[in-house]
Structure formats: structure tokens, C-alpha cells
C-alpha positions in Angstrom: 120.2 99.0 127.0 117.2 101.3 127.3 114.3 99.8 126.2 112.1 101.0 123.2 108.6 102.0 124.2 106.2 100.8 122.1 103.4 103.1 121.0 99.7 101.6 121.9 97.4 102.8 118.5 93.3 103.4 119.5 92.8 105.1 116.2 94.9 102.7 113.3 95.2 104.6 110.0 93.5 101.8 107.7 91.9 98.5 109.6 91.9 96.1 106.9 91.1 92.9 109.6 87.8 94.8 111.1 86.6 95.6 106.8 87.0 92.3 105.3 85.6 90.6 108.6 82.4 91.9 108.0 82.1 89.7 104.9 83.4 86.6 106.3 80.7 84.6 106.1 79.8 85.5 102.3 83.8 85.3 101.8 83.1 81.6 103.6 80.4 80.8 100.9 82.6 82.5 97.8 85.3 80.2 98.3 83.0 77.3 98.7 81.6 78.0 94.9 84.8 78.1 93.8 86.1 75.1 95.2 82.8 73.4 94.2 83.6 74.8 90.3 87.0 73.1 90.1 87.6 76.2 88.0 90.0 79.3 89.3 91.2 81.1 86.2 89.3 83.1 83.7 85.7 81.4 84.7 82.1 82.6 85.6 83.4 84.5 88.9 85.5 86.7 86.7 83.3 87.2 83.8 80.2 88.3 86.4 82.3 90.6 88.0 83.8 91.6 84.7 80.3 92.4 84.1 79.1 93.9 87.4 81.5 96.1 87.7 81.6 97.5 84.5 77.4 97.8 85.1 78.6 100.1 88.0 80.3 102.6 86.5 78.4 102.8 83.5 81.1 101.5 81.3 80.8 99.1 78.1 83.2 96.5 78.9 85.5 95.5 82.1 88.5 93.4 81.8 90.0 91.3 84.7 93.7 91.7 85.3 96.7 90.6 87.9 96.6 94.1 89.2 96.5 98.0 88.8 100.2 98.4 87.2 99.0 95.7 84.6 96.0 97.4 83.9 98.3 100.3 82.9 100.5 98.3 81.2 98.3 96.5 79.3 96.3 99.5 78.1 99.6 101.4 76.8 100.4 97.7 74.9 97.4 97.2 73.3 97.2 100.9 71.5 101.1 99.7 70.3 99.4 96.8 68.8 97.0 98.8 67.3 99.5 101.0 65.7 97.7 103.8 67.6 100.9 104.7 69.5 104.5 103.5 69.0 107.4 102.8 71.3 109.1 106.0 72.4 106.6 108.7 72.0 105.5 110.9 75.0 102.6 110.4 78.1 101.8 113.3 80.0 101.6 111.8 83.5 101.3 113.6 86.8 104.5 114.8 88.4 102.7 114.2 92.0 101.5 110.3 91.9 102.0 106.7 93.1 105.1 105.4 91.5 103.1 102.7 89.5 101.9 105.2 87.2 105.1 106.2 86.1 106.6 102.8 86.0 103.8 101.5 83.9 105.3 104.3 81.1 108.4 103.0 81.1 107.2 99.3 81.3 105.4 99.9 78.2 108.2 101.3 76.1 107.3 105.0 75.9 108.6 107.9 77.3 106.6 110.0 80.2 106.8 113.8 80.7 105.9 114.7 84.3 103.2 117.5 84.6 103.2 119.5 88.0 99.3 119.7 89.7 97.1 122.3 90.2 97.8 123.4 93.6 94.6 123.2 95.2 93.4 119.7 94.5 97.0 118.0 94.0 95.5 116.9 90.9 96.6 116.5 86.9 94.4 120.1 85.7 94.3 121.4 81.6 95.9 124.3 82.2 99.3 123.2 82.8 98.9 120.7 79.7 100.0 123.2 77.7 104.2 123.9 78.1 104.3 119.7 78.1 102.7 118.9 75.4 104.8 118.2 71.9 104.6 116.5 68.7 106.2 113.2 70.6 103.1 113.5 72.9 100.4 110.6 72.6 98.7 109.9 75.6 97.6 111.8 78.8 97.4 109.7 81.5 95.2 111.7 84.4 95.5 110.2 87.9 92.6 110.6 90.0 94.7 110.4 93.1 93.1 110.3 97.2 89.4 109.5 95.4 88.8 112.8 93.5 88.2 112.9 89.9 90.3 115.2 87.8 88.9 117.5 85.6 87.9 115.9 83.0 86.1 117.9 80.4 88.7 120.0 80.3 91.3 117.4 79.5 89.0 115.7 77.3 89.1 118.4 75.5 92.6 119.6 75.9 93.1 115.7 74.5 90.7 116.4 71.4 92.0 119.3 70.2 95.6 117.9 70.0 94.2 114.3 69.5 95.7 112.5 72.5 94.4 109.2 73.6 93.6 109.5 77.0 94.0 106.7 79.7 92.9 107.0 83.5 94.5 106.2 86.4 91.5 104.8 88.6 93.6 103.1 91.4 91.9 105.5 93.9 88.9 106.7 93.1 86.3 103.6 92.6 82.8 105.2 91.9 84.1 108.2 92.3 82.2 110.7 89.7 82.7 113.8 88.0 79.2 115.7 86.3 77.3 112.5 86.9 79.8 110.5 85.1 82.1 107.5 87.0 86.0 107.8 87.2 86.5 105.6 84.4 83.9 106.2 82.0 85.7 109.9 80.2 88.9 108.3 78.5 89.7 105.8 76.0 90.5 103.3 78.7 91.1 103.4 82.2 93.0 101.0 84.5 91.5 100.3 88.3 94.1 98.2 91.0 92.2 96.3 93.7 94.8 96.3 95.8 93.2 95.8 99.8 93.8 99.1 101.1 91.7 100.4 98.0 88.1 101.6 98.2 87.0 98.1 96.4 89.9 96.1 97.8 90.8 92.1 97.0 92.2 89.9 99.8 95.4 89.9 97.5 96.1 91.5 94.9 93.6 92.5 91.3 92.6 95.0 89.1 90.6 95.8 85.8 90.3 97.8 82.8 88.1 99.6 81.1 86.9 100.8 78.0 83.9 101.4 75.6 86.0 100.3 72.7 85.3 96.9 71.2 89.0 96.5 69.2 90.7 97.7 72.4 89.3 95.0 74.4 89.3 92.0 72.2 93.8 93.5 71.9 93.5 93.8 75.9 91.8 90.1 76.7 94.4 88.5 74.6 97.7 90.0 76.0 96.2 89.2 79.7 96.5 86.0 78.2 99.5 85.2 76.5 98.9 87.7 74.0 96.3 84.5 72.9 93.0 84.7 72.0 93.1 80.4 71.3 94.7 78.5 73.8 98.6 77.6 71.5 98.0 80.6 69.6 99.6 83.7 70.2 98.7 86.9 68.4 100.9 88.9 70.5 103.8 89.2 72.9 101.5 89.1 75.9 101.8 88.9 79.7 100.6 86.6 82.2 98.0 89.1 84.1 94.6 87.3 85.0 92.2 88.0 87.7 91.6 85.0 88.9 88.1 83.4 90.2 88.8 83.7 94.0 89.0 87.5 94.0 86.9 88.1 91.9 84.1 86.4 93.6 85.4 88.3 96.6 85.7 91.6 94.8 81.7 90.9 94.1 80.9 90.7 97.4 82.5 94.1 98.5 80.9 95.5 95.5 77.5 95.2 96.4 78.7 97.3 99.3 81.0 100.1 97.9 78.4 102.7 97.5 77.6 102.6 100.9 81.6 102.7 102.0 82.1 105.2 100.2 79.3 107.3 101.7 81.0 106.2 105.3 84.3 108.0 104.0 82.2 111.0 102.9 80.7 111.6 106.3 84.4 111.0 108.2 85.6 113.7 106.0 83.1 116.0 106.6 83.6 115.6 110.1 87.7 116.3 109.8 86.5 119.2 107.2 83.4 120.7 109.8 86.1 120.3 113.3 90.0 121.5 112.4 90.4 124.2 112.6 94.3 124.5 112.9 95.2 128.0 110.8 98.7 125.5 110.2 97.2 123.0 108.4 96.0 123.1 105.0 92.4 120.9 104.2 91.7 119.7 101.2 88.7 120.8 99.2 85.6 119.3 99.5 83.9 117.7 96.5 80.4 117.8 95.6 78.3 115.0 95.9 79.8 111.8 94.9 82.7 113.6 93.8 84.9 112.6 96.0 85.0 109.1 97.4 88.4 110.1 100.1 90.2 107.2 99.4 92.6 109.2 101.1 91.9 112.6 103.8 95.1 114.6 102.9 95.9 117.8 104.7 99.3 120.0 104.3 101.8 121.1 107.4 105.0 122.8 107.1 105.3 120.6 110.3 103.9 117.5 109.1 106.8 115.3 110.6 106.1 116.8 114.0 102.3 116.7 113.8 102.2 113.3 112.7 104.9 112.3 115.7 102.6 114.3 118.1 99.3 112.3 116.9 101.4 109.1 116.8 102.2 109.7 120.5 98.4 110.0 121.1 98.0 106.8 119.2 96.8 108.0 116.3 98.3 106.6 113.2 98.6 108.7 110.0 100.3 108.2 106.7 102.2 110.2 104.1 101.2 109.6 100.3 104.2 109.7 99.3 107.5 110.9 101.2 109.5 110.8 97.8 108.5 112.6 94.7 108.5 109.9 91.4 111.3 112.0 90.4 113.2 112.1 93.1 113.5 107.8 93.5 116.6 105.9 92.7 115.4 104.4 90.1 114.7 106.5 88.2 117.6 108.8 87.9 117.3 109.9 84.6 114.2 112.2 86.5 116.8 113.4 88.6 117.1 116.8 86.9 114.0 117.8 86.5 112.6 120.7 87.9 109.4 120.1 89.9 108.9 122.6 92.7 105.4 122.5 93.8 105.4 118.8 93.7 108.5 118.5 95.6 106.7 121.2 98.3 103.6 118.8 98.6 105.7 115.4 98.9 107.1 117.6 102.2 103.9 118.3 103.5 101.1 116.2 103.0 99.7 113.8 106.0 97.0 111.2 105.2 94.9 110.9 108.1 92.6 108.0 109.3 90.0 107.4 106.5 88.0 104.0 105.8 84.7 102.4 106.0 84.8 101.7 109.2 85.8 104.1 111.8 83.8 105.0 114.4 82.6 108.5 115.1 83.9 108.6 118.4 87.8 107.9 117.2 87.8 111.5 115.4 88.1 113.0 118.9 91.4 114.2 117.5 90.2 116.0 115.1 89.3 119.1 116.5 92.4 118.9 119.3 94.5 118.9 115.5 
């Protein structure tokens, strides 16, 4: 039997093991505290980063939850509560996402209508919102997908004029901004994932909502809870989704740092922007400053499958965000018919190349062999 060679990777797509080691020591003394507290749900590590993190985009208030798809969830439940939205009606969400934003539709009851992107940032833009939108429709749910924020005044007021509540899908674009303003800080609430591989990633998993409106929040801390405000007493239907003390006190550790991790992917993807030069390949836009956090470095192929074998041969390891359009997947076959041509084009071509805070320089060698 012929043996299988195995392929030796200098340049690793994300190295999770050389980011968090960096911390170790204040990860050491986190754990301590928390120990010490004989607390670990819902206590002072959550609440300060609960706090320090909504201080950091600029937002009023910062919930704590078990993750990104909760933080959807959760956001699309607490409006039902509110009799802002009911069971059934329509979310605009984009055609060309992570699966979890379209799960977290259905998980909540509602129906979503898939929106093709704007075919220069991959992104949710306005000017499609238009042959979606119907009197079912409620929400809009932007993604701000590889670290770029959407277009946001525009939706805003696309969202205004045909008064849509408007939740954002944050999972990649931590202090990411858009006209001075953070990723989000524009809609009614906004769900974040912590996930590790994330800009601001956990050691597990995490994530947070946010919002500048006081009802909203007091709905959103109770169905994290039980749907209980009083431990016994249960206003709501609720989940079991709580951040809990560990990683949050981690998640404030990395914190103090993201600003300056995000400027490290700023410079990597100037260098991949400045040195291919491949007429083939397709880069993506640059953002202006602090527009663009590249929680992702996304360029298009025709011949992705072969370019990404040739760099893996030359131990480069990419990714592809995401082989299988959302409407395309098995489970969801009642998507199956829908016609979504640009989106199915990009799920061919797209390539995610090595991006975090801590590749070196001298890795990128590839970059201008591309």
C-alpha cells in the first residue's frame, strides 16, 4: 500500500496555540481570581467585561451569552416578547453568510428571505433590499462578514423608511467601524460570537449582545437566564445561554489587546493587497481606516481548488469561507429552489488566505509568487 505523504505547513492559516500563548501568564492569574471567587456564572468577570466591552464600541449596554448563534437567537426572541415581531414574519438575511445566521432565523420562529450581495464587497448592500422586501418583512439582519462593515446608513435608512428593526451580525468584525462608528453600534441590537478563531476570541466558546435599548435588554438578560429575572420565577420561555466568569475574564484580557491585533491584520493585508499581482485572482477592496478589521483576506479564482492545492503543496494553508452556499445545505432543503447565482459563483471561488495577529512578515513570501 503506497503510503500518504504528509504535507509539512511553514505558513498555518490561523495559529490559535502561538495567539493565546502570549497571554498565558495573565490567563494564569484570570483563572486564579476566579478560583479564588468561588463564583463562575453571571459574576463580576462577566458584568466588567459586559461593561468593557460595550465601553469599546461605544454602545449603551453589553449582554453576556453562551455564544454568537444565541446572541442571534436571543435578540429575534426578545422583540417576540415585546410584541415587536411575531412568529412567522420575514428577515432579510444575506444569501452569502455563515450558516448560523440563517439557523438563528429559523431557531427563532420566523421566516428568512435570502438577499444576494453586492458583488464587490461580498457584502448585504441597500440596493438589492428592494425586490425582497414585503409586508411579511420585519427585520434585516446585515452580516458584516471577513471584518468589513456593511453599509450601514444606507440600510439604516432603507430600514427607516419601511420601519424594519435592524439586527447585526457582528461575528466577524470586532471594532470594526464604519463613518467613525463600531460594528455594532447602527442597529437595534447586534449579536457578537467569541468563538477562538474570532478577532476577540474565548478559549471556548462566548458571545454578547448589544443594544442601546433599556426594555430590550432587561427581555434579553432574562431569557439568557431562564427567561427569569428572580431566581424560581420565570417571565419567559427562556434558554440556558450565559457567559460564564472564566471567559469572560479571559475575553478581558484579549480585549485590552484587540486594537492593536487588529492593526497587525491591517498591515498583513496591505502587504497581500501592495504584492499579488496575479491578473487571475480577484482582491478584495481595501477599507479605509479602521474599516476593515480582515477577520478574513478573501480573494476569488476560477481556479481556487487548484491554487489552494498548489499553495498547500508549498505549505501554505488557506481556507474557503464557505464551500456550500446556506441554500444549497441539506438541511435546509426547503432553500433548495432558490435562485441565487452570484452567491453560488462566490461560494466556487473564494480562498481565505493566512490572516491573524500573529504572522510574521517574512511568511508572506508567497504572496507575491501568488
Amino acid at each position: 500500500m503506497k503510503a500518504v505523504k504528509k504535507m509539512s505547513i511553514s505558513v498555518p492559516f490561523l495559529d490559535l496555540k502561538e495567539i493565546n500563548l502570549r497571554f498565558s501568564e495573565e490567563f494564569a492569574e484570570a483563572q486564579k481570581r476566579v478560583l479564588e471567587s468561588g463564583w463562575v456564572i453571571l459574576g463580576q468577570e462577566v458584568e466588567a467585561f459586559e461593561r468593557e466591552f460595550a465601553d469599546f464600541l461605544g454602545s449603551k449596554h453589553c449582554v453576556g451569552v453562551a455564544n454568537g448563534l444565541d446572541a442571534l437567537v436571543l435578540s429575534l426572541r426578545a422583540w417576540i416578547e415585546m410584541g415587536r415581531i411575531s412568529r412567522g414574519d420575514e428577515v432579510l438575511v444575506p444569501a452569502n453568510t455563515y450558516i448560523a445566521s440563517i439557523l438563528a432565523v429559523y431557531e427563532a420562529g420566523l421566516k428568512p428571505i435570502l438577499v444576494e450581495p453586492d458583488e464587490n464587497s461580498f457584502l448585504m448592500h441597500a440596493k438589492n433590499l428592494h425586490e425582497y422586501v414585503s409586508p411579511r418583512t420585519k427585520v434585516i439582519l446585515p452580516v458584516h462578514l471577513y471584518g468589513r462593515v456593511c453599509q450601514m446608513d444606507q440600510i439604516m435608512a432603507f430600514a427607516k423608511a419601511h420601519n424594519l428593526l435592524v439586527l447585526e451580525d457582528c461575528a466577524q468584525s470586532h471594532g470594526a467601524r464604519f463613518q467613525g462608528i463600531s460594528s455594532g453600534c447602527f442597529g437595534d441590537a447586534a449579536g457578537f460570537s467569541f468563538y477562538p478563531g474570532k478577532n476577540l476570541g474565548a478559549l471556548g466558546d462566548g458571545g454578547a449582545i448589544t443594544s442601546q435599548d433599556d426594555e430590550f435588554i432587561r427581555v434579553v438578560k432574562a431569557l439568557r437566564n431562564y427567561g427569569s429575572e428572580r431566581k424560581y420565577h420565570n417571565l419567559y420561555k427562556g434558554l440556558n445561554s450565559r457567559l460564564d466568569e472564566l471567559q469572560a475574564a479571559f475575553l478581558r484580557i484579549k480585549l485590552k489587546h484587540l486594537q492593536e491585533d487588529n492593526e497587525h491584520r491591517i498591515e498583513v493585508a496591505k502587504y497581500y493587497l501592495e504584492n499579488i499581482k496575479n491578473s487571475e485572482i480577484v482582491l478584495p477592496a481595501p477599507g479605509g481606516a479602521g474599516e476593515h478589521v480582515w477577520h478574513l483576506f478573501v480573494i476569488r479564482s476560477k481556479n481556487r481548488d487548484k491554487l489552494a492545492q498548489r499553495l498547500l503543496e508549498r505549505g501554505i494553508q488557506t481556507m474557503v469561507h464557505y464551500p456550500i452556499p446556506p441554500h444549497r445545505q441539506m438541511g435546509y432543503k426547503e432553500l433548495h429552489g432558490l435562485s441565487l447565482p452570484l452567491s453560488e459563483r462566490l461560494h466556487e471561488e473564494v480562498l481565505s488566505l493566512p490572516m491573524g495577529p500573529v504572522i510574521e512578515k517574512r511568511w508572506l513570501y508567497f504572496a507575491s509568487q501568488l
